[in-house]
Short mmCIF file of C-alpha atoms in Angstrom, two decimals:
data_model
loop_
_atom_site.label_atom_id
_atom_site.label_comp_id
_atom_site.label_asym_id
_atom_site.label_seq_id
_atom_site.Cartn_x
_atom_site.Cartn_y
_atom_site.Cartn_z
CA UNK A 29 15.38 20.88 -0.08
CA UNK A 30 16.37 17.15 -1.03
CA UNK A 31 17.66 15.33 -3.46
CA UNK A 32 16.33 11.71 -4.15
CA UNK A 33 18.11 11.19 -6.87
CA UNK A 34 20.57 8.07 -5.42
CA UNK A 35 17.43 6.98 -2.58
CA UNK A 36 15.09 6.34 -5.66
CA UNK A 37 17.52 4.75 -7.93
CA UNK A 38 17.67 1.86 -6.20
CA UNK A 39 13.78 1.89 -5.02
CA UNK A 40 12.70 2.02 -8.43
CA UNK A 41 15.29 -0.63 -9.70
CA UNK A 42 13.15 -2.83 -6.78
CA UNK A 43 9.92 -1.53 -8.03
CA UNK A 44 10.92 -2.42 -11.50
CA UNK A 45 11.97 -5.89 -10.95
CA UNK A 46 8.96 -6.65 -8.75
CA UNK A 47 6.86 -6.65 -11.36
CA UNK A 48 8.84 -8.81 -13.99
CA UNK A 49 7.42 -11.94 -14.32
CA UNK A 50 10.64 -13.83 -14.73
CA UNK A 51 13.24 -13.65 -11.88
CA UNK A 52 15.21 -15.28 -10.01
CA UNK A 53 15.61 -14.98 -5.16
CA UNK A 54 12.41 -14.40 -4.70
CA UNK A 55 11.84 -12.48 -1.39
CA UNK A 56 9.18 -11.17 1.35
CA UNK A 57 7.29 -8.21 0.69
CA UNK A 58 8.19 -6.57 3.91
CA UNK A 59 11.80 -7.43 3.72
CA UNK A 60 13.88 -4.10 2.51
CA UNK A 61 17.23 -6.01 2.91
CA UNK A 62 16.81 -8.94 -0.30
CA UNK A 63 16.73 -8.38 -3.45
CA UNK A 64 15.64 -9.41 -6.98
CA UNK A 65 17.63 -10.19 -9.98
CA UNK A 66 16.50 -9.89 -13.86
CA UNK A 67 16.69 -13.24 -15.66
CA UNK A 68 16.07 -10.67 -18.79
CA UNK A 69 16.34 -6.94 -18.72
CA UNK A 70 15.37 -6.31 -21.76
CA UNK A 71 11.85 -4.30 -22.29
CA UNK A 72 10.23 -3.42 -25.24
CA UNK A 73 10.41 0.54 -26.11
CA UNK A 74 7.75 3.10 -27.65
CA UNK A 75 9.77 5.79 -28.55
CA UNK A 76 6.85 7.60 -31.07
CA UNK A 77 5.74 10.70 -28.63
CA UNK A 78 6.84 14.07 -28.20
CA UNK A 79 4.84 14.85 -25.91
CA UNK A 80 4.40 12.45 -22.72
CA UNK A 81 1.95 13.49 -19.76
CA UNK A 82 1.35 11.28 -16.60
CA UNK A 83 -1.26 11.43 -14.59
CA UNK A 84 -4.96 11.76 -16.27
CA UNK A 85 -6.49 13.97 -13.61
CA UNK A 86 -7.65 17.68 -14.79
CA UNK A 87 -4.10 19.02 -15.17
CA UNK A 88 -3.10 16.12 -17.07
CA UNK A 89 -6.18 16.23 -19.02
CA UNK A 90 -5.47 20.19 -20.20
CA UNK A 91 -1.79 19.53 -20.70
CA UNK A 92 -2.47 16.70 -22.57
CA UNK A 93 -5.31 18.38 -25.08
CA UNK A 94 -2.71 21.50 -25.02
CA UNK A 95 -0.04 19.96 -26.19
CA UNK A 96 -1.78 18.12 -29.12
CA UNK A 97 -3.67 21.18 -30.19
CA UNK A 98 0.16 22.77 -30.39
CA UNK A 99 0.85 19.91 -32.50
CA UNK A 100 2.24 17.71 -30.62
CA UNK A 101 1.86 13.85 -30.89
CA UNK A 102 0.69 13.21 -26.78
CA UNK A 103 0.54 10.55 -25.00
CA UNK A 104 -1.25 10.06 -22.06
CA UNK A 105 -1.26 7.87 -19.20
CA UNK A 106 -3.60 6.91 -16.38
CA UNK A 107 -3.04 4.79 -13.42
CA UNK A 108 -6.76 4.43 -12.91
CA UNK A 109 -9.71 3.14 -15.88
CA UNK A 110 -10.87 7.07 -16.30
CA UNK A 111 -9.79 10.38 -16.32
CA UNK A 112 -10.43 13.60 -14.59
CA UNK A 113 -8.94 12.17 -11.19
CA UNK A 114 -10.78 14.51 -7.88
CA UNK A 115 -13.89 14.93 -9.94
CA UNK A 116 -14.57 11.74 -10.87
CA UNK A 117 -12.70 8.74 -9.43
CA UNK A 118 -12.00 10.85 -6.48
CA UNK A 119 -15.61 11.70 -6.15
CA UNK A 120 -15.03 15.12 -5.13
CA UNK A 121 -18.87 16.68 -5.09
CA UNK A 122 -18.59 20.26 -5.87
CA UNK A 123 -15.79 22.53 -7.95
CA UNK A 124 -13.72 25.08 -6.04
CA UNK A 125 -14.92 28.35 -6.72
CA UNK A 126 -14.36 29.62 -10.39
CA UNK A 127 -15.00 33.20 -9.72
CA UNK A 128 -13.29 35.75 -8.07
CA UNK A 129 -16.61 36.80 -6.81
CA UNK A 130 -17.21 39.16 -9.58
CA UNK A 131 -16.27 37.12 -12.64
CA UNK A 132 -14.79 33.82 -14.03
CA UNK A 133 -10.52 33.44 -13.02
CA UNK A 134 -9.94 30.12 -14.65
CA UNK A 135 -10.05 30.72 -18.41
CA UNK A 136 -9.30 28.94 -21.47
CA UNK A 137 -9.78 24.99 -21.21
CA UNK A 138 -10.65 25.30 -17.66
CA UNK A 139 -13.76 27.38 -18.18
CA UNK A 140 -14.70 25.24 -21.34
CA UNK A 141 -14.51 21.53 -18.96
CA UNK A 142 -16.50 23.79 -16.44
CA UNK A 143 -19.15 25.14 -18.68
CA UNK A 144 -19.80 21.69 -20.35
CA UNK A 145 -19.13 19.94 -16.67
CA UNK A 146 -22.63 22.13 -15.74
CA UNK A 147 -25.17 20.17 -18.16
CA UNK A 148 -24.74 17.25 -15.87
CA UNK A 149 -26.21 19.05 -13.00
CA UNK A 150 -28.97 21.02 -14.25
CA UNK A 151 -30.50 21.61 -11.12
CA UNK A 152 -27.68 24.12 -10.57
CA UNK A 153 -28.97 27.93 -11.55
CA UNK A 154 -27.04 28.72 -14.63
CA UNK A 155 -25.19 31.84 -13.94
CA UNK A 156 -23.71 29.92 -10.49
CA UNK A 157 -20.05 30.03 -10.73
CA UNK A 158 -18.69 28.75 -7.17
CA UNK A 159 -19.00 25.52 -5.68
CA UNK A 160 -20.99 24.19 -8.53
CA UNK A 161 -22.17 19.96 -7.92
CA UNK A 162 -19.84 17.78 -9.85
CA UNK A 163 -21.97 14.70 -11.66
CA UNK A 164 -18.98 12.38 -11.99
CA UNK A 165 -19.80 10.03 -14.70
CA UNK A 166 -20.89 13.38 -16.84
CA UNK A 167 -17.62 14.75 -16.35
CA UNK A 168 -15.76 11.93 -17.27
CA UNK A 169 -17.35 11.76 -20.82
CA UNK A 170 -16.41 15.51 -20.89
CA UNK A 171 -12.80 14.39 -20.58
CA UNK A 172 -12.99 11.15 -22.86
CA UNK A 173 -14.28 13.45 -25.52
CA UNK A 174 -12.15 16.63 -25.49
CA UNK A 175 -9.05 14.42 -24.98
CA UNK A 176 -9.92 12.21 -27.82
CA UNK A 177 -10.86 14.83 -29.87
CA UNK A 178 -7.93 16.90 -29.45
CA UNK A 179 -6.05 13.93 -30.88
CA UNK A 180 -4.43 12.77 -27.77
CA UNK A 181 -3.67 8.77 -27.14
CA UNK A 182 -4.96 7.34 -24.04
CA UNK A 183 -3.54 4.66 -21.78
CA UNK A 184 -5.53 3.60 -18.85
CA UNK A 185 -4.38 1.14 -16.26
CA UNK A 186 -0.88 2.11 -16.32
CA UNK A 187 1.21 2.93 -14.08
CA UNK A 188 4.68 4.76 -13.35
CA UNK A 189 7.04 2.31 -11.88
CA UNK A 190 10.54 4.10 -12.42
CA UNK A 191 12.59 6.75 -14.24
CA UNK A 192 15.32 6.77 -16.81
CA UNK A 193 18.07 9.83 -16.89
CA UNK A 194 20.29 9.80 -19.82
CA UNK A 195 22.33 12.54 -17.92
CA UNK A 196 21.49 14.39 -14.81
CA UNK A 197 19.25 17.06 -16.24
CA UNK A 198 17.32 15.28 -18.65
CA UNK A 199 14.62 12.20 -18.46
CA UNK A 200 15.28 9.58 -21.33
CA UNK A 201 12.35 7.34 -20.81
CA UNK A 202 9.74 5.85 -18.47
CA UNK A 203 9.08 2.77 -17.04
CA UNK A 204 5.31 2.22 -17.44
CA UNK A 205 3.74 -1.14 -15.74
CA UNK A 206 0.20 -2.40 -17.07
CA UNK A 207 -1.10 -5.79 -18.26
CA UNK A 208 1.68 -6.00 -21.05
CA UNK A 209 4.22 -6.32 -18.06
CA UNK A 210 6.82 -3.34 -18.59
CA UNK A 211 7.35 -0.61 -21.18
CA UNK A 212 9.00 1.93 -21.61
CA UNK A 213 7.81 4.97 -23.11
CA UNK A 214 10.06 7.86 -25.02
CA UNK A 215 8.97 11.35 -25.65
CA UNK A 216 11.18 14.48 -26.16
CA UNK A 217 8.81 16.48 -23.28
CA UNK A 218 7.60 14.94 -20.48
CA UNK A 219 4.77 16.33 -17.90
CA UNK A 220 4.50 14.94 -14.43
CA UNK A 221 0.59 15.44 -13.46
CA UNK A 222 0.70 13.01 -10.83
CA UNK A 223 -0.29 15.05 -8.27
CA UNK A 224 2.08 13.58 -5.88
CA UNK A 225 5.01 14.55 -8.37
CA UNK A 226 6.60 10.85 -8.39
CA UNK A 227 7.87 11.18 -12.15
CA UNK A 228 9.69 14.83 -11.17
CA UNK A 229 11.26 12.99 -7.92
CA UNK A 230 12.33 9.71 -9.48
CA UNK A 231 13.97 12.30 -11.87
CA UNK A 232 15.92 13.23 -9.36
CA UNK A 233 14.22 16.76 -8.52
CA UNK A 234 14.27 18.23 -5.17
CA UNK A 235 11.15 18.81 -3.27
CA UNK A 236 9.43 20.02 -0.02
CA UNK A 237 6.71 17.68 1.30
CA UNK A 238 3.97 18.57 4.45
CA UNK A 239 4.17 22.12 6.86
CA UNK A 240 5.53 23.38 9.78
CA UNK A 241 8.49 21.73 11.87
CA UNK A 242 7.00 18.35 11.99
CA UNK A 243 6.53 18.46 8.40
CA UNK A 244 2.87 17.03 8.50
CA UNK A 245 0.80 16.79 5.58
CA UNK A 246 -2.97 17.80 5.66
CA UNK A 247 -5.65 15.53 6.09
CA UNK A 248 -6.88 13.45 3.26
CA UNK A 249 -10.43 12.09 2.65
CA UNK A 250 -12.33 9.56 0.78
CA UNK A 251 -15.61 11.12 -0.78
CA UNK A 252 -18.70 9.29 -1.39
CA UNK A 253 -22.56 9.44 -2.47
CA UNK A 254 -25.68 8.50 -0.50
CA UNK A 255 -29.12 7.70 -2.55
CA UNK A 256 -32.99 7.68 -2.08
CA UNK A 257 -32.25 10.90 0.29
CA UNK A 258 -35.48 12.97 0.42
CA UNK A 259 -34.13 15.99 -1.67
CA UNK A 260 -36.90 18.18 -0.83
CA UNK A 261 -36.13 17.69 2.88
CA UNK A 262 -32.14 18.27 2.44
CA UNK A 263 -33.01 21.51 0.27
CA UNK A 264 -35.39 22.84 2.67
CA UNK A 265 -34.71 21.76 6.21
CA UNK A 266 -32.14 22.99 8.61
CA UNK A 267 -28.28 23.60 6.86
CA UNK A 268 -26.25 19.77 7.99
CA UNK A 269 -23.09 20.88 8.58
CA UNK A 270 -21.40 24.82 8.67
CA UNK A 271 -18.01 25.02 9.92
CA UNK A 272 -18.02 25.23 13.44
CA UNK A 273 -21.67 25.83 14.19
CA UNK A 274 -22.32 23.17 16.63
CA UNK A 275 -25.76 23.68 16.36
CA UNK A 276 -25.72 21.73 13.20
CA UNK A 277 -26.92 18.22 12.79
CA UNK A 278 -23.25 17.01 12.74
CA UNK A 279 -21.61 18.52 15.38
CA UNK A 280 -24.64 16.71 17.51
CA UNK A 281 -23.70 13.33 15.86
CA UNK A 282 -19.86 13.63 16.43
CA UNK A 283 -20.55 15.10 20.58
CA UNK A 284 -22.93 11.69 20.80
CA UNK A 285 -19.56 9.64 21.04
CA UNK A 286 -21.61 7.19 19.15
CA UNK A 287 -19.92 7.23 16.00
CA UNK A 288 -16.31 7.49 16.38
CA UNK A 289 -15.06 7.68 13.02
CA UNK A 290 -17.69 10.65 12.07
CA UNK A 291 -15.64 14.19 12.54
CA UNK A 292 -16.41 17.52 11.94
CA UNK A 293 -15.72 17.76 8.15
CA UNK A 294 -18.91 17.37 6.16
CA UNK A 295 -19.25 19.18 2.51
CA UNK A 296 -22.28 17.81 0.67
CA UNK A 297 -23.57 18.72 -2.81
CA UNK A 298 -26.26 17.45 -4.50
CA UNK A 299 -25.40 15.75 -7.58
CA UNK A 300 -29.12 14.64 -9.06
CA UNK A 301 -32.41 13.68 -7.82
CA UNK A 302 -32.05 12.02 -4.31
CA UNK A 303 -28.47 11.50 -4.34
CA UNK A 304 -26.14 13.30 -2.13
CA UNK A 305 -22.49 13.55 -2.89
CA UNK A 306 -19.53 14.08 0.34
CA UNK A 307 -16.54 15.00 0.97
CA UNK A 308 -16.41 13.84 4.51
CA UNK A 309 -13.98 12.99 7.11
CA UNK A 310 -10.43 13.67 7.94
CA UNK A 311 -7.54 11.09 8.10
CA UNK A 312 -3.65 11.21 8.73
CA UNK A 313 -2.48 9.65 5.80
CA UNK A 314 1.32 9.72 4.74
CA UNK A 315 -0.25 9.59 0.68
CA UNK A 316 3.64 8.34 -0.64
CA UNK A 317 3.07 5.18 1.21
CA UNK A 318 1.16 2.55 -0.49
CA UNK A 319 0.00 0.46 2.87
CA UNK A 320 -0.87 4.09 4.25
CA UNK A 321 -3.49 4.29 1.60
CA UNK A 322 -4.74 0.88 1.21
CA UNK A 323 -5.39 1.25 5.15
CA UNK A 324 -6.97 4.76 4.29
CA UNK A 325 -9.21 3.42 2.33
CA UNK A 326 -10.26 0.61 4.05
CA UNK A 327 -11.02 3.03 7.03
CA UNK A 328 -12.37 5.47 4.49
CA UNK A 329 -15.23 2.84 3.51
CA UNK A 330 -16.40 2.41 7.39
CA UNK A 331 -16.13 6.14 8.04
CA UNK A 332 -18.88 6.31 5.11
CA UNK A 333 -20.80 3.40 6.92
CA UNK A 334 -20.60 5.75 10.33
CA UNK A 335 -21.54 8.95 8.28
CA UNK A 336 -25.12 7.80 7.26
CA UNK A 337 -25.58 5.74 10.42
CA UNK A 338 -25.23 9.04 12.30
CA UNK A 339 -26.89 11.04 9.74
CA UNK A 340 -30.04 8.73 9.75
CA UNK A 341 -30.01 9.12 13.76
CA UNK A 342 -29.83 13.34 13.52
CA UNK A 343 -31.66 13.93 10.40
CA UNK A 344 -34.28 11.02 9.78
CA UNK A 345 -36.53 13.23 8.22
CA UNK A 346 -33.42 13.41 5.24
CA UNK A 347 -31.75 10.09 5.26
CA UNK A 348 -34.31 7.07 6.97
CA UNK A 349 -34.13 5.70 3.55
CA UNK A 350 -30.79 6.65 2.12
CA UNK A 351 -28.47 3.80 1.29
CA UNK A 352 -24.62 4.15 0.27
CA UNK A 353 -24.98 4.08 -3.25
CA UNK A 354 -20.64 4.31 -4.25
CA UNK A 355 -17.42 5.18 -2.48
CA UNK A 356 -14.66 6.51 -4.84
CA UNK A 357 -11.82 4.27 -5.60
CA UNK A 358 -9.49 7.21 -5.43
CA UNK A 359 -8.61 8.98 -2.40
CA UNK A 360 -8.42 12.31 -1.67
CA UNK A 361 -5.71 13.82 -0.95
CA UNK A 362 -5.16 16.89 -0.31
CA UNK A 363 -0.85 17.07 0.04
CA UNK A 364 2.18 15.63 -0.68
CA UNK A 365 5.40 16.71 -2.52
CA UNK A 366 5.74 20.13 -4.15
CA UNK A 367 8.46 19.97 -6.88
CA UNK A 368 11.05 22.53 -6.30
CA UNK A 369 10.86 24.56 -9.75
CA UNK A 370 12.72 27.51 -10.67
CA UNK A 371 10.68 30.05 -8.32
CA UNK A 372 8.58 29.22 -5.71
CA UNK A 373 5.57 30.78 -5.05
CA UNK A 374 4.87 31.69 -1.49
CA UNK A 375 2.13 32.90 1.14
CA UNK A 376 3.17 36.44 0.87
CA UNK A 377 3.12 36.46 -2.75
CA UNK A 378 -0.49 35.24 -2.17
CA UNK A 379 -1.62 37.65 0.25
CA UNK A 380 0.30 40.65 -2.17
CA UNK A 381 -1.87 39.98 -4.94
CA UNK A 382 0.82 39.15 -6.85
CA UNK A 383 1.47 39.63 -10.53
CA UNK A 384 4.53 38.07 -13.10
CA UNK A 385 6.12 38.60 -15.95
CA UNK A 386 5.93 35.27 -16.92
CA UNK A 387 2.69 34.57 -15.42
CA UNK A 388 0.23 31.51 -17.23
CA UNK A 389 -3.17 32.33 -15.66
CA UNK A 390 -4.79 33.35 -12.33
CA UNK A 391 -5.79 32.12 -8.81
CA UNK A 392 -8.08 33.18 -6.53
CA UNK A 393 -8.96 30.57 -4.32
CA UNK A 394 -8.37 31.02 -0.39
CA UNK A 395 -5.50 29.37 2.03
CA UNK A 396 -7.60 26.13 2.31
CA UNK A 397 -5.43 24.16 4.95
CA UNK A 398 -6.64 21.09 6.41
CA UNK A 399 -4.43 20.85 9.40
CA UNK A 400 -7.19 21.37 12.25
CA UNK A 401 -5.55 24.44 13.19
CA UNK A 402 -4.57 26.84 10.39
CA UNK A 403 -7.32 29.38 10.06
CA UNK A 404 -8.33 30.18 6.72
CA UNK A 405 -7.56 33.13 4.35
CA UNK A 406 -9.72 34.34 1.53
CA UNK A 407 -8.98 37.40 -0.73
CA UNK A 408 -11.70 39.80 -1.76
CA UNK A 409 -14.40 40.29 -4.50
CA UNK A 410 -12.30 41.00 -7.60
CA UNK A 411 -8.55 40.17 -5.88
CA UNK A 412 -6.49 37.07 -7.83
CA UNK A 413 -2.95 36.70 -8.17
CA UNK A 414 -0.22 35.06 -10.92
CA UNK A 415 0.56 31.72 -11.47
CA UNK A 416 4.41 32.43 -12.51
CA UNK A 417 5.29 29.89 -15.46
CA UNK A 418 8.64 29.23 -13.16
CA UNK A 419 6.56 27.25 -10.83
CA UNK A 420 6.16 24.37 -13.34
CA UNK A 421 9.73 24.14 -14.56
CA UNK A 422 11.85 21.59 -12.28
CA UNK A 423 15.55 22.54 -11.03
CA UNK A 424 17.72 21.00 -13.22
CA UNK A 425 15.99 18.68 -15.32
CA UNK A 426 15.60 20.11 -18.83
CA UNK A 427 13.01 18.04 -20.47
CA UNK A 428 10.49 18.00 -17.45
CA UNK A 429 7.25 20.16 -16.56
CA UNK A 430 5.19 19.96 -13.98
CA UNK A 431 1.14 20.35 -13.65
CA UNK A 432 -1.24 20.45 -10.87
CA UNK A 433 -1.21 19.72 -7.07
CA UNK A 434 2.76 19.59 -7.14
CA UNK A 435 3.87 22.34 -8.73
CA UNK A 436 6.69 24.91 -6.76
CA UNK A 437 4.62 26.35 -4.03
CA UNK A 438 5.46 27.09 -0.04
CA UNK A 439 3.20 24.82 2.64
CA UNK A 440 1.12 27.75 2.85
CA UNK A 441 0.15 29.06 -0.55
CA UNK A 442 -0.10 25.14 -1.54
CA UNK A 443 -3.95 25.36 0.76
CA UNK A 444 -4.69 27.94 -2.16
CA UNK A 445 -2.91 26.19 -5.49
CA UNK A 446 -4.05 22.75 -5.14
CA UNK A 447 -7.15 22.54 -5.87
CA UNK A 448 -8.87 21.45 -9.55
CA UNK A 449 -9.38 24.84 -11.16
CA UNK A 450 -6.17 25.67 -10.74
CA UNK A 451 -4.95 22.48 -11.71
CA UNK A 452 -6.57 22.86 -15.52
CA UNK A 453 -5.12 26.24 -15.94
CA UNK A 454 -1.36 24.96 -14.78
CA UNK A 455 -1.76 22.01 -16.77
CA UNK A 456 -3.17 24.06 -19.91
CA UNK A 457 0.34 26.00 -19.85
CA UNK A 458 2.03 23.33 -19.14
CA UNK A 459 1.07 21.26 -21.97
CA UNK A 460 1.35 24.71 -24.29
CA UNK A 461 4.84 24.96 -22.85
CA UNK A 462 6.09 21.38 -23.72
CA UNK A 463 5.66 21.50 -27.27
CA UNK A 464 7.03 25.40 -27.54
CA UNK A 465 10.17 23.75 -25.62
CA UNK A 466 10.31 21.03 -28.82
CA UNK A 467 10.22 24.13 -31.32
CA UNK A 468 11.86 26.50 -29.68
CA UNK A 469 14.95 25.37 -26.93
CA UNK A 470 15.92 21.81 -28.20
CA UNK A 471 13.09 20.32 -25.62
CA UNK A 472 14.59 22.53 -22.49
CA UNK A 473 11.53 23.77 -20.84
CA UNK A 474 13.53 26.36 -18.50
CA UNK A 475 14.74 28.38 -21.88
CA UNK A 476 11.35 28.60 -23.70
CA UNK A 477 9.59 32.65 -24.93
CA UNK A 478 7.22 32.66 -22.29
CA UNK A 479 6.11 36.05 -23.83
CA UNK A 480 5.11 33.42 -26.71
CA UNK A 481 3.56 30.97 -24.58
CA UNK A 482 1.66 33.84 -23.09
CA UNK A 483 0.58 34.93 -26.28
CA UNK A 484 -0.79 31.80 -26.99
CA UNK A 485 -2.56 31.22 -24.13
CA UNK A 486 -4.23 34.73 -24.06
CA UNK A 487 -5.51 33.28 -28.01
CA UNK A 488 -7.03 30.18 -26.50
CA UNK A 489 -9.14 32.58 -23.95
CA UNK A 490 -6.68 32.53 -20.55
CA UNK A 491 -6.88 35.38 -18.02
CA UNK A 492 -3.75 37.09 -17.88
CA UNK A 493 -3.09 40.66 -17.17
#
């Protein structure tokens, strides 16, 4: 493990002064040596919240409608103009499996965004409960209104630019930048959904980031949608892509050597009449780096461009008409830091089946790594394990949960935990959690009744045995 603690002081006292519009020795952006001064330091404060998630994707979106439904007054905030992250800036086509093969895992919240998620895709039978097509604008109103309604404040195009401690082990407020220049915001609880966990590491927590020795992280993507496909065509003509048949359409595109950003990673759901949604191609992106991304994403836009090219040359009879109709303006990725919490859930507890005492909801989903050479792992009809509540409390900071993607996981068992089902029922505790912490422990998250919280959650519908 490492601690960041004295490393991100100063880069977010940089961050921080980058973006104040008055200051004084002004310096290059790829300079790490200069520095900036404040001409003024001081920044207006909104100290109203008890409850204070970041990140708007679907763990923030359940911790955030949690929390207010415990009574909290919430706060949520959103680096991009929408919520739901994956599913809907992300453009991620299809949801990860909600059954264990026999029966819905993901309960509570989860199954309701689900369920309502489904009316946006009607062309999807109704009893399917695995890789169901994701209609991203529909979900997004799903979000808008049960986060609304739930009594929940929204702030879009805001970002996290650094972290205030007033001791070591607790968070006193955040640094938020957006078109009123800085802010910070105060809550008693705070709930890093980031995905990435930046509010947990400019906290000061300690984290593992990427797998095996070289500590690489798996492959991220950029989804997109092609339109004016011929839908009857895609429905009933050959399969496009199975995982290493290479008697499918793509493999013959990518062994053509004509299309050199086109690989062999091609999921494709149909989102509505003539309109194909993908999650395609792989890329080495280190997702903590912001020219890393922007260069992702540029290369993510041609590797679109590439896809249909090569899919118009294999499958004409599909795509001799399609056109590129959106590419998502978030990308996809699939790792980055996992917050050390106070257990850590591993492979073995995984492949065990595992159960907790203080376990928040189930998982079920297999050892999804994209790495090129892990082979997958998938449990049987009926088999799910425990999400331990442990998992979302940080080491040492009191007043600090996390949610989603970066919760306390080994580099294996993270292929299984990071996906968006998952994500709503770790952010539905989460958010539960925070404003049981304000009640119950003088806002220490570690010290809460999880036999409480448990209770609760079973009430709102969760699966937990």
């Amino acid at each position: 493990m490492v601690n960041r603690r004295n490393f991100v002081k100063k880069a977010s006292v940089m961050a921080m002064t980058a973006a104040m519009p008055n200051f004084v020795n002004s310096t290059s952006q790829n300079s790490q040596e200069k520095s900036l001064t404040f001409k003024h330091s001081k920044i207006k404060v909104d100290d109203r919240w008890d409850v204070i998630v970041v990140g708007g994707g679907p763990a923030g979106c359940t911790a955030a409608i949690s929390a207010a439904r415990e009574g909290a007054k919430t706060l949520l905030i959103e680096a991009m103009g929408q919520l739901g992250g994956m599913g809907t800036s992300g453009m991620v086509p299809a949801w990860c499996p909600f059954s264990d093969g026999e029966k819905i895992i993901y309960r509570g919240l989860a199954e309701k965004i689900f369920r309502a998620s489904k009316k946006g895709v009607p062309h999807e039978p109704e009893n399917k409960l695995d890789w169901v097509s994701i209609n991203p604008e529909y979900l997004m109103s799903i979000y808008d209104r049960m986060v609304t309604k739930a009594g929940v404040k929204v702030l879009f195009f805001s970002r996290l630019a650094t972290v205030e401690m007033i001791s070591k082990d607790t968070i006193d407020a955040i640094i938020v930048s957006n078109k009123a220049g800085l802010v910070a915001f105060k809550s008693k609880v705070y709930i890093d959904a980031t995905g990435d966990g930046d509010l947990a590491v400019w906290a000061g927590a300690s984290f593992k980031r990427g797998y095996g020795d070289e500590g690489a992280v798996q492959k991220s993507s950029l989804c997109f949608s092609f339109a004016n496909i011929d839908s009857y065509d895609y429905m009933n003509g050959p399969t496009l892509y199975e995982w290493k048949n290479e008697k499918t359409p793509l493999y013959v595109a990518v062994r053509s050597g004509k299309y050199p950003l086109v690989d062999t990673h091609f999921c494709n759901n149909l989102i509505g009449p003539d309109v194909l949604q993908c999650n395609a191609g792989h890329m080495d992106v280190d997702t903590t780096d912001p020219w890393a991304i922007s260069q992702a994403m540029i290369t993510g836009r041609e590797k679109a461009v590439q896809y249909l090219e090569a899919m118009k040359a294999v499958r004409p009879s599909t795509f001799s008409n399609a056109f590129i109709v959106r590419t998502a303006s978030l990308l996809g990725v699939r790792d980055s830091r996992r917050i050390e919490g106070d257990y850590v859930f591993t492979a073995e507890d995984w492949r065990e089946r595992k159960s907790f005492e203080d376990e928040i909801g189930r998982n079920c989903y297999y050892i999804d790594i994209h790495s090129g050479k892990h082979i997958p792992e998938h449990y049987k009809k009926g088999e799910s394990h425990g999400i331990p509540y442990r998992c979302l409390t940080p080491k040492g900071i009191k007043n600090l949960l996390t949610a989603g993607r970066c919760i306390s996981t080994d580099e294996e068992a993270f292929g299984s935990t990071r996906v968006m089902p998952c994500c709503l029922v770790t952010g539905e505790a989460a958010g539960m959690a925070a404003m049981h912490a304000i009640k119950q422990a003088k806002n220490d998250v570690h010290a809460i009744d999880t036999s409480y919280l448990r209770k609760r959650l079973k009430e709102e519908g969760q699966l937990i045995l």
